[in-house]
PDB file of C-alpha atoms in Angstrom:
ATOM      1  CA  ARG A  11     145.638  96.032 126.511  1.00  0.00           C
ATOM      2  CA  LYS A  12     142.216  95.927 124.850  1.00  0.00           C
ATOM      3  CA  GLU A  13     142.115  95.486 121.077  1.00  0.00           C
ATOM      4  CA  VAL A  14     139.735  98.436 120.714  1.00  0.00           C
ATOM      5  CA  GLU A  15     139.763 101.166 123.329  1.00  0.00           C
ATOM      6  CA  GLN A  16     137.110 103.805 123.887  1.00  0.00           C
ATOM      7  CA  ASP A  17     136.420 106.395 126.548  1.00  0.00           C
ATOM      8  CA  PRO A  18     133.321 104.996 128.300  1.00  0.00           C
ATOM      9  CA  GLY A  19     131.896 108.454 129.050  1.00  0.00           C
ATOM     10  CA  PRO A  20     129.204 109.361 129.667  1.00  0.00           C
ATOM     11  CA  PHE A  21     129.303 112.481 127.568  1.00  0.00           C
ATOM     12  CA  ASN A  22     126.495 114.729 128.768  1.00  0.00           C
ATOM     13  CA  VAL A  23     125.790 117.503 126.268  1.00  0.00           C
ATOM     14  CA  PRO A  24     122.955 119.939 125.549  1.00  0.00           C
ATOM     15  CA  GLU A  25     120.858 119.709 122.428  1.00  0.00           C
ATOM     16  CA  GLY A  26     122.571 121.388 119.519  1.00  0.00           C
ATOM     17  CA  ALA A  27     126.072 120.715 120.788  1.00  0.00           C
ATOM     18  CA  THR A  28     128.862 119.141 118.788  1.00  0.00           C
ATOM     19  CA  VAL A  29     130.447 116.096 120.364  1.00  0.00           C
ATOM     20  CA  ALA A  30     133.388 113.942 119.323  1.00  0.00           C
ATOM     21  CA  PHE A  31     134.261 110.379 120.255  1.00  0.00           C
ATOM     22  CA  ASN A  32     137.622 108.751 119.818  1.00  0.00           C
ATOM     23  CA  CYS A  33     138.748 105.191 119.543  1.00  0.00           C
ATOM     24  CA  THR A  34     142.114 103.466 119.171  1.00  0.00           C
ATOM     25  CA  TYR A  35     142.787  99.970 117.886  1.00  0.00           C
ATOM     26  CA  SER A  36     145.804  97.785 118.509  1.00  0.00           C
ATOM     27  CA  ASN A  37     146.229  95.749 115.325  1.00  0.00           C
ATOM     28  CA  SER A  38     147.674  97.832 112.525  1.00  0.00           C
ATOM     29  CA  ALA A  39     146.614  95.191 109.985  1.00  0.00           C
ATOM     30  CA  SER A  40     142.885  95.831 110.536  1.00  0.00           C
ATOM     31  CA  GLN A  41     141.244  96.920 107.311  1.00  0.00           C
ATOM     32  CA  SER A  42     137.626  97.699 108.095  1.00  0.00           C
ATOM     33  CA  PHE A  43     136.239 100.132 110.606  1.00  0.00           C
ATOM     34  CA  PHE A  44     132.736 100.950 111.748  1.00  0.00           C
ATOM     35  CA  TRP A  45     130.677 102.913 114.193  1.00  0.00           C
ATOM     36  CA  TYR A  46     127.637 101.148 115.592  1.00  0.00           C
ATOM     37  CA  ARG A  47     124.989 102.678 117.782  1.00  0.00           C
ATOM     38  CA  GLN A  48     123.356 100.715 120.587  1.00  0.00           C
ATOM     39  CA  ASP A  49     120.315 101.839 122.518  1.00  0.00           C
ATOM     40  CA  CYS A  50     119.691 100.483 125.992  1.00  0.00           C
ATOM     41  CA  ARG A  51     118.930  96.733 125.904  1.00  0.00           C
ATOM     42  CA  LYS A  52     118.773  96.762 122.087  1.00  0.00           C
ATOM     43  CA  GLU A  53     120.981  95.368 119.359  1.00  0.00           C
ATOM     44  CA  PRO A  54     123.903  97.256 117.826  1.00  0.00           C
ATOM     45  CA  LYS A  55     122.847  99.098 114.690  1.00  0.00           C
ATOM     46  CA  LEU A  56     125.342 100.032 112.021  1.00  0.00           C
ATOM     47  CA  LEU A  57     125.746 103.796 111.984  1.00  0.00           C
ATOM     48  CA  MET A  58     128.438 104.118 109.384  1.00  0.00           C
ATOM     49  CA  SER A  59     131.506 102.494 107.929  1.00  0.00           C
ATOM     50  CA  VAL A  60     134.718 104.491 108.218  1.00  0.00           C
ATOM     51  CA  TYR A  61     136.851 105.018 105.143  1.00  0.00           C
ATOM     52  CA  SER A  62     140.446 106.137 104.868  1.00  0.00           C
ATOM     53  CA  SER A  63     139.431 109.394 103.250  1.00  0.00           C
ATOM     54  CA  GLY A  64     136.911 110.129 105.962  1.00  0.00           C
ATOM     55  CA  ASN A  65     133.198 110.179 105.344  1.00  0.00           C
ATOM     56  CA  GLU A  66     130.143 112.142 106.284  1.00  0.00           C
ATOM     57  CA  ASP A  67     126.502 111.188 106.630  1.00  0.00           C
ATOM     58  CA  GLY A  68     124.324 114.127 107.529  1.00  0.00           C
ATOM     59  CA  ARG A  69     125.306 115.323 110.992  1.00  0.00           C
ATOM     60  CA  PHE A  70     127.801 112.491 111.451  1.00  0.00           C
ATOM     61  CA  THR A  71     131.429 112.557 110.313  1.00  0.00           C
ATOM     62  CA  ALA A  72     133.885 109.702 110.737  1.00  0.00           C
ATOM     63  CA  GLN A  73     137.642 109.925 110.376  1.00  0.00           C
ATOM     64  CA  LEU A  74     140.372 107.301 110.262  1.00  0.00           C
ATOM     65  CA  ASN A  75     144.050 107.836 110.990  1.00  0.00           C
ATOM     66  CA  ARG A  76     145.868 104.629 110.128  1.00  0.00           C
ATOM     67  CA  ALA A  77     149.276 105.906 111.219  1.00  0.00           C
ATOM     68  CA  SER A  78     147.982 106.578 114.720  1.00  0.00           C
ATOM     69  CA  GLN A  79     145.478 103.691 114.660  1.00  0.00           C
ATOM     70  CA  TYR A  80     142.799 106.123 115.649  1.00  0.00           C
ATOM     71  CA  ILE A  81     139.148 106.484 114.631  1.00  0.00           C
ATOM     72  CA  SER A  82     136.828 109.345 115.451  1.00  0.00           C
ATOM     73  CA  LEU A  83     133.140 110.148 115.220  1.00  0.00           C
ATOM     74  CA  LEU A  84     131.839 113.705 115.234  1.00  0.00           C
ATOM     75  CA  ILE A  85     128.172 114.461 115.815  1.00  0.00           C
ATOM     76  CA  ARG A  86     127.008 117.966 115.006  1.00  0.00           C
ATOM     77  CA  ASP A  87     123.794 119.620 116.189  1.00  0.00           C
ATOM     78  CA  SER A  88     123.052 116.857 118.714  1.00  0.00           C
ATOM     79  CA  LYS A  89     119.468 115.709 119.064  1.00  0.00           C
ATOM     80  CA  LEU A  90     117.802 114.094 122.055  1.00  0.00           C
ATOM     81  CA  SER A  91     117.432 110.984 119.901  1.00  0.00           C
ATOM     82  CA  ASP A  92     121.220 110.706 119.564  1.00  0.00           C
ATOM     83  CA  SER A  93     121.399 109.536 123.192  1.00  0.00           C
ATOM     84  CA  ALA A  94     122.826 106.030 122.994  1.00  0.00           C
ATOM     85  CA  THR A  95     126.051 104.089 123.333  1.00  0.00           C
ATOM     86  CA  TYR A  96     128.399 104.384 120.365  1.00  0.00           C
ATOM     87  CA  LEU A  97     130.508 101.323 119.635  1.00  0.00           C
ATOM     88  CA  CYS A  98     133.789 101.482 117.761  1.00  0.00           C
ATOM     89  CA  VAL A  99     134.270  98.281 115.760  1.00  0.00           C
ATOM     90  CA  VAL A 100     137.171  96.981 113.669  1.00  0.00           C
ATOM     91  CA  ASN A 101     137.677  93.745 111.807  1.00  0.00           C
ATOM     92  CA  ASN A 102     140.147  91.105 112.906  1.00  0.00           C
ATOM     93  CA  PRO A 103     142.711  90.914 110.102  1.00  0.00           C
ATOM     94  CA  ASP A 104     143.283  87.209 110.742  1.00  0.00           C
ATOM     95  CA  SER A 105     139.631  86.475 110.019  1.00  0.00           C
ATOM     96  CA  SER A 106     138.135  89.146 107.844  1.00  0.00           C
ATOM     97  CA  TYR A 107     134.564  88.784 108.974  1.00  0.00           C
ATOM     98  CA  LYS A 108     135.276  88.670 112.686  1.00  0.00           C
ATOM     99  CA  LEU A 109     134.401  91.988 114.280  1.00  0.00           C
ATOM    100  CA  ILE A 110     136.130  93.322 117.374  1.00  0.00           C
ATOM    101  CA  PHE A 111     134.058  95.671 119.500  1.00  0.00           C
ATOM    102  CA  GLY A 112     135.052  98.423 121.832  1.00  0.00           C
ATOM    103  CA  SER A 113     133.172  98.708 125.082  1.00  0.00           C
ATOM    104  CA  GLY A 114     131.319 101.782 123.860  1.00  0.00           C
ATOM    105  CA  THR A 115     130.983 105.454 124.688  1.00  0.00           C
ATOM    106  CA  ARG A 116     127.739 106.583 126.251  1.00  0.00           C
ATOM    107  CA  LEU A 117     126.177 109.823 125.041  1.00  0.00           C
ATOM    108  CA  LEU A 118     123.423 111.662 126.876  1.00  0.00           C
ATOM    109  CA  VAL A 119     121.872 114.630 125.099  1.00  0.00           C
ATOM    110  CA  ARG A 120     119.832 116.821 127.436  1.00  0.00           C
ATOM    111  CA  PRO A 121     117.117 119.345 126.499  1.00  0.00           C
TER     112      PRO A 121
ATOM    113  CA  GLU B   5     112.713  93.727 104.323  1.00  0.00           C
ATOM    114  CA  ALA B   6     112.621  91.747 107.563  1.00  0.00           C
ATOM    115  CA  GLY B   7     115.667  92.026 109.769  1.00  0.00           C
ATOM    116  CA  VAL B   8     117.512  89.368 111.707  1.00  0.00           C
ATOM    117  CA  THR B   9     115.215  87.668 114.176  1.00  0.00           C
ATOM    118  CA  GLN B  10     116.108  85.704 117.266  1.00  0.00           C
ATOM    119  CA  PHE B  11     114.154  83.445 119.561  1.00  0.00           C
ATOM    120  CA  PRO B  12     113.594  83.443 122.460  1.00  0.00           C
ATOM    121  CA  SER B  13     114.112  87.029 123.550  1.00  0.00           C
ATOM    122  CA  HIS B  14     114.754  85.899 127.110  1.00  0.00           C
ATOM    123  CA  SER B  15     115.601  82.572 128.697  1.00  0.00           C
ATOM    124  CA  VAL B  16     116.108  81.737 132.348  1.00  0.00           C
ATOM    125  CA  ILE B  17     117.460  78.284 133.084  1.00  0.00           C
ATOM    126  CA  GLU B  18     119.162  76.498 135.905  1.00  0.00           C
ATOM    127  CA  LYS B  19     122.783  75.501 135.898  1.00  0.00           C
ATOM    128  CA  GLY B  20     123.169  72.144 134.205  1.00  0.00           C
ATOM    129  CA  GLN B  21     120.170  72.528 131.922  1.00  0.00           C
ATOM    130  CA  THR B  22     120.228  72.841 128.168  1.00  0.00           C
ATOM    131  CA  VAL B  23     119.129  75.836 126.140  1.00  0.00           C
ATOM    132  CA  THR B  24     118.830  76.272 122.383  1.00  0.00           C
ATOM    133  CA  LEU B  25     118.824  79.702 120.803  1.00  0.00           C
ATOM    134  CA  ARG B  26     117.601  80.300 117.287  1.00  0.00           C
ATOM    135  CA  CYS B  27     118.534  82.899 114.704  1.00  0.00           C
ATOM    136  CA  ASP B  28     116.880  83.650 111.379  1.00  0.00           C
ATOM    137  CA  PRO B  29     119.122  85.832 109.218  1.00  0.00           C
ATOM    138  CA  ILE B  30     118.015  88.358 106.652  1.00  0.00           C
ATOM    139  CA  SER B  31     116.795  86.500 103.596  1.00  0.00           C
ATOM    140  CA  GLY B  32     119.588  86.018 101.081  1.00  0.00           C
ATOM    141  CA  HIS B  33     122.395  86.573 103.564  1.00  0.00           C
ATOM    142  CA  ASP B  34     124.834  83.680 103.295  1.00  0.00           C
ATOM    143  CA  ASN B  35     126.974  84.880 106.191  1.00  0.00           C
ATOM    144  CA  LEU B  36     125.685  84.341 109.710  1.00  0.00           C
ATOM    145  CA  TYR B  37     127.500  85.166 112.930  1.00  0.00           C
ATOM    146  CA  TRP B  38     127.013  84.617 116.626  1.00  0.00           C
ATOM    147  CA  TYR B  39     128.315  87.094 119.194  1.00  0.00           C
ATOM    148  CA  ARG B  40     127.946  87.331 122.934  1.00  0.00           C
ATOM    149  CA  ARG B  41     128.034  90.088 125.510  1.00  0.00           C
ATOM    150  CA  VAL B  42     128.554  89.089 129.107  1.00  0.00           C
ATOM    151  CA  MET B  43     127.948  91.559 131.918  1.00  0.00           C
ATOM    152  CA  GLY B  44     130.394  94.427 131.921  1.00  0.00           C
ATOM    153  CA  LYS B  45     132.330  93.204 128.892  1.00  0.00           C
ATOM    154  CA  GLU B  46     132.516  93.990 125.209  1.00  0.00           C
ATOM    155  CA  ILE B  47     130.581  92.129 122.576  1.00  0.00           C
ATOM    156  CA  LYS B  48     132.705  89.141 121.547  1.00  0.00           C
ATOM    157  CA  PHE B  49     132.686  87.042 118.397  1.00  0.00           C
ATOM    158  CA  LEU B  50     131.713  83.377 118.751  1.00  0.00           C
ATOM    159  CA  LEU B  51     131.548  81.960 115.235  1.00  0.00           C
ATOM    160  CA  HIS B  52     130.824  82.535 111.576  1.00  0.00           C
ATOM    161  CA  PHE B  53     128.884  80.452 109.056  1.00  0.00           C
ATOM    162  CA  VAL B  54     128.935  80.768 105.301  1.00  0.00           C
ATOM    163  CA  LYS B  55     125.791  79.011 104.235  1.00  0.00           C
ATOM    164  CA  GLU B  56     125.858  75.770 106.212  1.00  0.00           C
ATOM    165  CA  SER B  57     129.648  75.656 106.704  1.00  0.00           C
ATOM    166  CA  LYS B  58     131.460  76.866 109.776  1.00  0.00           C
ATOM    167  CA  GLN B  59     134.126  79.280 108.578  1.00  0.00           C
ATOM    168  CA  ASP B  60     135.474  80.355 111.921  1.00  0.00           C
ATOM    169  CA  GLU B  61     134.543  79.075 115.354  1.00  0.00           C
ATOM    170  CA  SER B  62     137.564  80.462 117.147  1.00  0.00           C
ATOM    171  CA  GLY B  63     135.418  82.413 119.602  1.00  0.00           C
ATOM    172  CA  MET B  64     133.424  79.469 120.929  1.00  0.00           C
ATOM    173  CA  PRO B  65     134.228  79.274 124.654  1.00  0.00           C
ATOM    174  CA  ASN B  66     134.291  75.474 125.006  1.00  0.00           C
ATOM    175  CA  ASN B  67     132.663  72.282 123.842  1.00  0.00           C
ATOM    176  CA  ARG B  68     129.490  72.956 125.783  1.00  0.00           C
ATOM    177  CA  PHE B  69     128.511  75.246 122.924  1.00  0.00           C
ATOM    178  CA  LEU B  70     127.288  73.773 119.643  1.00  0.00           C
ATOM    179  CA  ALA B  71     126.165  75.827 116.663  1.00  0.00           C
ATOM    180  CA  GLU B  72     124.462  74.474 113.602  1.00  0.00           C
ATOM    181  CA  ARG B  73     123.061  75.886 110.395  1.00  0.00           C
ATOM    182  CA  THR B  74     121.470  73.018 108.565  1.00  0.00           C
ATOM    183  CA  GLY B  75     120.376  73.919 105.048  1.00  0.00           C
ATOM    184  CA  GLY B  76     122.110  77.238 105.246  1.00  0.00           C
ATOM    185  CA  THR B  77     119.096  79.141 106.498  1.00  0.00           C
ATOM    186  CA  TYR B  78     118.438  79.563 110.203  1.00  0.00           C
ATOM    187  CA  SER B  79     120.984  78.716 112.861  1.00  0.00           C
ATOM    188  CA  THR B  80     120.786  77.312 116.358  1.00  0.00           C
ATOM    189  CA  LEU B  81     123.204  77.699 119.232  1.00  0.00           C
ATOM    190  CA  LYS B  82     122.896  75.089 121.946  1.00  0.00           C
ATOM    191  CA  VAL B  83     124.476  75.337 125.362  1.00  0.00           C
ATOM    192  CA  GLN B  84     124.682  72.025 127.186  1.00  0.00           C
ATOM    193  CA  PRO B  85     125.088  71.921 130.128  1.00  0.00           C
ATOM    194  CA  ALA B  86     124.731  75.595 130.955  1.00  0.00           C
ATOM    195  CA  GLU B  87     127.006  77.182 133.541  1.00  0.00           C
ATOM    196  CA  LEU B  88     126.591  80.429 135.470  1.00  0.00           C
ATOM    197  CA  GLU B  89     129.249  82.192 133.395  1.00  0.00           C
ATOM    198  CA  ASP B  90     127.224  81.552 130.231  1.00  0.00           C
ATOM    199  CA  SER B  91     124.769  84.279 131.247  1.00  0.00           C
ATOM    200  CA  GLY B  92     124.726  87.202 128.870  1.00  0.00           C
ATOM    201  CA  VAL B  93     123.154  88.476 125.685  1.00  0.00           C
ATOM    202  CA  TYR B  94     123.649  86.360 122.582  1.00  0.00           C
ATOM    203  CA  PHE B  95     123.445  88.287 119.346  1.00  0.00           C
ATOM    204  CA  CYS B  96     123.150  86.904 115.875  1.00  0.00           C
ATOM    205  CA  ALA B  97     124.158  88.917 112.827  1.00  0.00           C
ATOM    206  CA  SER B  98     124.104  88.371 109.097  1.00  0.00           C
ATOM    207  CA  SER B  99     125.645  89.874 106.001  1.00  0.00           C
ATOM    208  CA  ILE B 100     125.641  89.380 102.252  1.00  0.00           C
ATOM    209  CA  GLN B 101     129.374  89.703 101.930  1.00  0.00           C
ATOM    210  CA  GLY B 102     131.969  92.145 103.079  1.00  0.00           C
ATOM    211  CA  TYR B 103     131.823  93.460 106.559  1.00  0.00           C
ATOM    212  CA  GLU B 104     128.546  95.290 107.094  1.00  0.00           C
ATOM    213  CA  GLN B 105     126.854  93.006 109.541  1.00  0.00           C
ATOM    214  CA  TYR B 106     123.279  93.500 110.702  1.00  0.00           C
ATOM    215  CA  PHE B 107     122.371  92.376 114.179  1.00  0.00           C
ATOM    216  CA  GLY B 108     119.309  90.750 115.630  1.00  0.00           C
ATOM    217  CA  PRO B 109     117.698  91.878 118.881  1.00  0.00           C
ATOM    218  CA  GLY B 110     119.539  89.263 120.918  1.00  0.00           C
ATOM    219  CA  THR B 111     118.596  86.573 123.380  1.00  0.00           C
ATOM    220  CA  ARG B 112     119.146  87.439 127.022  1.00  0.00           C
ATOM    221  CA  LEU B 113     120.231  84.244 128.770  1.00  0.00           C
ATOM    222  CA  THR B 114     120.252  83.981 132.546  1.00  0.00           C
ATOM    223  CA  VAL B 115     121.674  80.868 134.169  1.00  0.00           C
ATOM    224  CA  THR B 116     120.798  80.530 137.861  1.00  0.00           C
TER     225      THR B 116
END
């Protein structure tokens, strides 16, 4: 079983749509959670950290459910520029700074 | 503020040759990390420096890989001798502290 599991997609949505991505992680001791965005053949860019209380940054909302070991990312009013791969990332509790990546969910926003 | 930079952006070498990758972290970032993505797989952790000290090298595949960070500034990752399975994208990241790591553009390594 992978340490971080994501639906690979692709999610193909029209501009203006709302889309949600989910992620599960296997180690209940993980303490830090992130969403990164990666454009084709580029580096991962930090989109947002995910806090226990949930957090919002403009059109993006992240939620964490520790009991279910589940993280989500909601994107409202999708833009063409949101097309990318979204990586769910958690820290390895045995080595705080070691990040564990999911394989990513691909989003395609069409006009 | 300049981001993490990596050199070269691409490298094509033959099996058995040596390659050295370089990473310059964001100025002031004591923490430096190397990650790797091989074809069709997730990005995987290789190692972590705090200043010039290796904090965690549990992800290094084998002793053909050597990372250094002399003086606590830039870092190099040497692969010697390279094997076919070493092909992939090598990312460097840095952070001040905590867990928000910022990634460089990566070095795409192809071993033929």
